[in-house]
mmCIF file of C-alpha atoms in Angstrom:
data_model
loop_
_atom_site.group_PDB
_atom_site.id
_atom_site.type_symbol
_atom_site.label_atom_id
_atom_site.label_comp_id
_atom_site.label_asym_id
_atom_site.label_seq_id
_atom_site.Cartn_x
_atom_site.Cartn_y
_atom_site.Cartn_z
ATOM 1 C CA MET C 1 -129.947 3.931 38.325
ATOM 2 C CA THR C 2 -133.405 4.213 39.470
ATOM 3 C CA ASP C 3 -133.527 1.017 41.303
ATOM 4 C CA GLY C 4 -131.970 2.213 44.268
ATOM 5 C CA ARG C 5 -128.120 0.084 43.563
ATOM 6 C CA ARG C 6 -125.145 2.295 43.677
ATOM 7 C CA PRO C 7 -122.488 1.766 40.277
ATOM 8 C CA ILE C 8 -119.917 0.443 41.102
ATOM 9 C CA THR C 9 -117.068 2.502 40.683
ATOM 10 C CA PRO C 10 -113.643 0.517 40.158
ATOM 11 C CA THR C 11 -111.029 2.651 42.898
ATOM 12 C CA ARG C 12 -107.871 2.300 40.515
ATOM 13 C CA VAL C 13 -106.967 1.266 36.964
ATOM 14 C CA ILE C 14 -104.173 -0.864 36.376
ATOM 15 C CA PRO C 15 -102.981 0.043 32.688
ATOM 16 C CA ALA C 16 -102.199 -2.827 30.250
ATOM 17 C CA GLY C 17 -99.643 -4.586 30.532
ATOM 18 C CA GLN C 18 -98.761 -4.166 34.137
ATOM 19 C CA PRO C 19 -98.333 -6.368 36.560
ATOM 20 C CA LEU C 20 -100.717 -6.560 39.043
ATOM 21 C CA PRO C 21 -100.639 -5.534 43.031
ATOM 22 C CA ALA C 22 -99.551 -8.580 45.174
ATOM 23 C CA PRO C 23 -102.522 -9.622 47.314
ATOM 24 C CA VAL C 24 -102.569 -8.029 50.166
ATOM 25 C CA ASN C 25 -102.414 -11.397 52.959
ATOM 26 C CA PRO C 26 -104.796 -11.730 55.984
ATOM 27 C CA PRO C 27 -102.887 -12.263 59.094
ATOM 28 C CA PRO C 28 -102.597 -16.012 59.425
ATOM 29 C CA PRO C 29 -105.624 -17.060 62.354
ATOM 30 C CA PRO C 30 -104.273 -16.923 66.039
ATOM 31 C CA PRO C 31 -103.266 -20.690 67.239
ATOM 32 C CA PRO C 32 -106.312 -22.596 68.936
ATOM 33 C CA PRO C 33 -106.060 -22.576 72.450
ATOM 34 C CA ALA C 34 -104.110 -25.152 74.104
ATOM 35 C CA PRO C 35 -106.429 -27.592 75.664
ATOM 36 C CA PRO C 36 -106.754 -27.355 79.373
ATOM 37 C CA ALA C 37 -104.337 -30.156 81.731
ATOM 38 C CA VAL C 38 -106.666 -32.328 83.254
ATOM 39 C CA MET C 39 -105.258 -33.735 86.856
ATOM 40 C CA ASP C 40 -105.370 -37.717 87.208
ATOM 41 C CA PRO C 41 -107.529 -37.885 90.005
ATOM 42 C CA ASP C 42 -105.401 -40.327 91.735
ATOM 43 C CA PRO C 43 -101.566 -40.259 90.046
ATOM 44 C CA GLY C 44 -100.569 -43.093 93.147
ATOM 45 C CA TRP C 45 -97.064 -40.859 92.313
ATOM 46 C CA TRP C 46 -95.740 -42.071 95.855
ATOM 47 C CA ARG C 47 -96.740 -45.514 95.994
ATOM 48 C CA ALA C 48 -94.811 -45.946 92.369
ATOM 49 C CA GLY C 49 -91.642 -43.538 93.271
ATOM 50 C CA SER C 50 -91.312 -40.283 91.315
ATOM 51 C CA ALA C 51 -91.659 -41.989 87.664
ATOM 52 C CA GLY C 52 -94.882 -43.345 88.307
ATOM 53 C CA SER C 53 -97.772 -44.589 86.015
ATOM 54 C CA TYR C 54 -100.413 -41.950 83.928
ATOM 55 C CA GLY C 55 -102.694 -42.327 81.481
ATOM 56 C CA PRO C 56 -105.944 -45.630 81.435
ATOM 57 C CA PRO C 57 -105.164 -48.854 82.870
ATOM 58 C CA PRO C 58 -103.889 -51.852 80.980
ATOM 59 C CA PRO C 59 -107.178 -53.592 78.855
ATOM 60 C CA VAL C 60 -108.282 -56.915 80.235
ATOM 61 C CA PRO C 61 -108.348 -59.609 78.502
ATOM 62 C CA VAL C 62 -112.896 -60.294 77.912
ATOM 63 C CA ASP C 63 -113.899 -64.489 77.505
ATOM 64 C CA VAL C 64 -116.699 -64.196 74.714
ATOM 65 C CA HIS C 65 -118.434 -67.234 74.488
ATOM 66 C CA VAL C 66 -120.898 -67.455 71.737
ATOM 67 C CA THR C 67 -123.118 -70.333 71.738
ATOM 68 C CA VAL C 68 -125.374 -71.143 68.422
ATOM 69 C CA THR C 69 -127.834 -73.355 67.809
ATOM 70 C CA ILE C 70 -129.470 -74.980 64.300
ATOM 71 C CA ASP C 71 -132.509 -75.756 64.435
ATOM 72 C CA GLN C 72 -132.692 -78.564 61.858
ATOM 73 C CA GLY C 73 -136.841 -78.204 61.543
ATOM 74 C CA GLY C 74 -139.484 -76.316 60.808
ATOM 75 C CA PRO C 75 -141.226 -75.241 57.784
ATOM 76 C CA LEU C 76 -138.625 -73.366 55.899
ATOM 77 C CA ILE C 77 -136.633 -76.518 55.821
ATOM 78 C CA PRO C 78 -137.558 -78.483 52.756
ATOM 79 C CA ALA C 79 -137.645 -82.139 52.780
ATOM 80 C CA ASP C 80 -134.971 -84.321 51.877
ATOM 81 C CA PRO C 81 -135.854 -85.770 48.278
ATOM 82 C CA GLU C 82 -136.265 -89.600 48.023
ATOM 83 C CA PRO C 83 -133.166 -91.109 46.755
ATOM 84 C CA ARG C 84 -133.246 -91.403 42.492
ATOM 85 C CA PRO C 85 -132.928 -94.795 41.399
ATOM 86 C CA ARG C 86 -129.607 -95.294 39.933
ATOM 87 C CA TRP C 87 -128.975 -95.515 35.946
ATOM 88 C CA TRP C 88 -129.015 -99.842 35.789
ATOM 89 C CA GLN C 89 -132.206 -99.355 37.908
ATOM 90 C CA ARG C 90 -134.091 -97.372 35.965
ATOM 91 C CA ILE C 91 -133.543 -99.999 32.444
ATOM 92 C CA ARG C 92 -136.374 -100.300 31.356
ATOM 93 C CA ILE C 93 -136.190 -103.991 29.916
ATOM 94 C CA GLY C 94 -139.574 -104.806 28.820
ATOM 95 C CA TYR C 95 -139.971 -101.272 26.760
ATOM 96 C CA ASN C 96 -136.124 -101.624 25.258
ATOM 97 C CA LEU C 97 -136.444 -105.593 24.149
ATOM 98 C CA ALA C 98 -139.891 -104.339 22.147
ATOM 99 C CA LEU C 99 -138.089 -101.692 20.265
ATOM 100 C CA ALA C 100 -135.039 -104.186 19.718
ATOM 101 C CA ALA C 101 -137.567 -106.564 18.589
ATOM 102 C CA LEU C 102 -139.283 -103.930 16.243
ATOM 103 C CA SER C 103 -136.084 -102.368 15.516
ATOM 104 C CA LEU C 104 -134.779 -105.415 13.272
ATOM 105 C CA SER C 105 -136.967 -104.678 10.416
ATOM 106 C CA LEU C 106 -134.397 -101.669 10.007
ATOM 107 C CA ALA C 107 -131.121 -104.084 11.517
ATOM 108 C CA GLY C 108 -131.494 -106.317 8.411
ATOM 109 C CA PRO C 109 -131.659 -103.720 6.088
ATOM 110 C CA TRP C 110 -128.619 -101.713 7.370
ATOM 111 C CA ALA C 111 -126.324 -105.500 7.830
ATOM 112 C CA ALA C 112 -126.443 -105.585 4.057
ATOM 113 C CA VAL C 113 -125.525 -102.047 3.322
ATOM 114 C CA LEU C 114 -122.577 -102.627 5.931
ATOM 115 C CA ALA C 115 -121.321 -106.174 4.296
ATOM 116 C CA ALA C 116 -121.978 -104.362 0.905
ATOM 117 C CA VAL C 117 -119.583 -101.469 2.253
ATOM 118 C CA ARG C 118 -117.385 -104.150 3.924
ATOM 119 C CA ASP C 119 -117.084 -106.702 0.990
ATOM 120 C CA GLU C 120 -116.447 -104.218 -2.163
ATOM 121 C CA GLU C 121 -114.886 -101.506 -0.221
ATOM 122 C CA SER C 122 -112.870 -102.291 2.756
ATOM 123 C CA LEU C 123 -113.535 -103.225 6.445
ATOM 124 C CA THR C 124 -112.118 -99.640 8.103
ATOM 125 C CA GLY C 125 -114.476 -97.796 5.743
ATOM 126 C CA ALA C 126 -117.409 -100.170 7.036
ATOM 127 C CA TRP C 127 -116.422 -99.037 10.603
ATOM 128 C CA VAL C 128 -116.442 -95.622 9.778
ATOM 129 C CA MET C 129 -119.805 -95.904 7.728
ATOM 130 C CA ALA C 130 -121.325 -97.796 11.087
ATOM 131 C CA LEU C 131 -119.917 -95.906 13.775
ATOM 132 C CA ILE C 132 -121.147 -92.245 12.706
ATOM 133 C CA PRO C 133 -124.562 -92.734 12.704
ATOM 134 C CA LEU C 134 -123.990 -95.080 16.228
ATOM 135 C CA VAL C 135 -122.336 -91.607 17.895
ATOM 136 C CA ILE C 136 -125.332 -88.969 16.335
ATOM 137 C CA LEU C 137 -128.274 -91.875 16.994
ATOM 138 C CA GLY C 138 -126.438 -92.137 20.764
ATOM 139 C CA PHE C 139 -126.268 -88.366 21.049
ATOM 140 C CA VAL C 140 -130.258 -87.631 19.530
ATOM 141 C CA ASP C 141 -131.260 -90.903 21.853
ATOM 142 C CA ASN C 142 -130.201 -89.173 25.320
ATOM 143 C CA ALA C 143 -131.452 -85.456 24.804
ATOM 144 C CA LYS C 144 -135.015 -87.220 23.403
ATOM 145 C CA ARG C 145 -135.005 -89.754 26.449
ATOM 146 C CA ALA C 146 -134.352 -86.247 28.729
ATOM 147 C CA GLU C 147 -136.333 -83.964 26.925
ATOM 148 C CA ALA C 148 -139.323 -87.023 27.960
ATOM 149 C CA VAL C 149 -138.060 -87.163 31.230
ATOM 150 C CA GLY C 150 -138.412 -83.481 32.293
ATOM 151 C CA ALA C 151 -141.670 -82.957 29.746
ATOM 152 C CA HIS C 152 -144.848 -82.614 31.649
ATOM 153 C CA PRO C 153 -146.760 -85.874 32.237
ATOM 154 C CA ASP C 154 -149.589 -86.079 29.913
ATOM 155 C CA LEU C 155 -147.289 -84.911 26.697
ATOM 156 C CA TRP C 156 -147.024 -87.679 24.499
ATOM 157 C CA ALA C 157 -145.082 -86.270 21.451
ATOM 158 C CA PRO C 158 -141.497 -86.108 23.615
ATOM 159 C CA LYS C 159 -142.060 -89.773 24.607
ATOM 160 C CA TRP C 160 -142.682 -90.740 21.136
ATOM 161 C CA ARG C 161 -139.808 -88.747 20.133
ATOM 162 C CA ALA C 162 -137.837 -90.690 22.540
ATOM 163 C CA ALA C 163 -139.222 -93.645 21.605
ATOM 164 C CA LEU C 164 -137.880 -93.279 17.809
ATOM 165 C CA ALA C 165 -134.672 -92.191 18.725
ATOM 166 C CA ARG C 166 -133.981 -95.410 20.743
ATOM 167 C CA LEU C 167 -135.360 -97.185 17.785
ATOM 168 C CA LEU C 168 -133.319 -96.135 15.813
ATOM 169 C CA LEU C 169 -130.330 -96.315 17.991
ATOM 170 C CA TRP C 170 -131.249 -100.281 18.001
ATOM 171 C CA ALA C 171 -131.600 -100.627 14.547
ATOM 172 C CA ALA C 172 -128.223 -98.882 13.649
ATOM 173 C CA VAL C 173 -126.687 -101.409 16.806
ATOM 174 C CA ILE C 174 -128.083 -104.379 15.528
ATOM 175 C CA GLY C 175 -127.416 -103.855 11.791
ATOM 176 C CA THR C 176 -123.254 -103.358 12.918
ATOM 177 C CA CYS C 177 -123.582 -106.069 15.100
ATOM 178 C CA LEU C 178 -124.998 -107.651 12.312
ATOM 179 C CA ALA C 179 -122.103 -107.062 9.627
ATOM 180 C CA LEU C 180 -119.117 -106.268 11.138
ATOM 181 C CA PRO C 181 -117.451 -108.000 14.359
ATOM 182 C CA LEU C 182 -117.952 -111.135 13.497
ATOM 183 C CA THR C 183 -115.496 -110.580 9.949
ATOM 184 C CA THR C 184 -113.368 -108.125 12.125
ATOM 185 C CA LEU C 185 -112.674 -110.917 14.235
ATOM 186 C CA VAL C 186 -112.134 -113.822 11.518
ATOM 187 C CA TYR C 187 -109.829 -111.334 9.881
ATOM 188 C CA ALA C 188 -107.863 -110.631 12.806
ATOM 189 C CA LEU C 189 -107.648 -113.934 13.735
ATOM 190 C CA THR C 190 -106.516 -115.782 10.411
ATOM 191 C CA GLY C 191 -105.138 -112.899 8.728
ATOM 192 C CA VAL C 192 -106.789 -112.718 5.179
ATOM 193 C CA LYS C 193 -107.609 -109.541 4.037
ATOM 194 C CA PRO C 194 -110.645 -109.034 2.158
ATOM 195 C CA ALA C 195 -109.691 -108.905 -1.598
#
């Protein structure tokens, strides 16, 4: 070779099928030296007898006192929100009375439909027919009212949708009250079964 490296020459060739020689174990490292003995400067063996106490003194209990101060003010503390009125205090009586009066034009036809079902089919069928729209309109009214409360004050569409849902709910309630409860009470008290 011209680059100055010496080629590797094998020192021994082991034929195939022959076991490899056991590796030569290096001698174990010498054990570490023992730590130097430290003499206690004041063993006290003459005071406590031949079996005097050696080592550190027993631990002394430490009393730790912690004082915590909580600052209730400052610019980072949010102000307490104003208490909101209860749900019965938020009922807008004028708004609901106006919608109930407007819903009478829809409540009359709905009451006529329920009365026809009551007279021609059954009282139970009329109640089922009345309660399903009441439940659905109740959920829709609740959702639209929450949407209107959470909307920007300048938006009119959520307010109109909430008013329409409340108008339909009032129409369903008034129509049901006109057609079914009185007849159901009469049937229950007199025992008369519809023909």
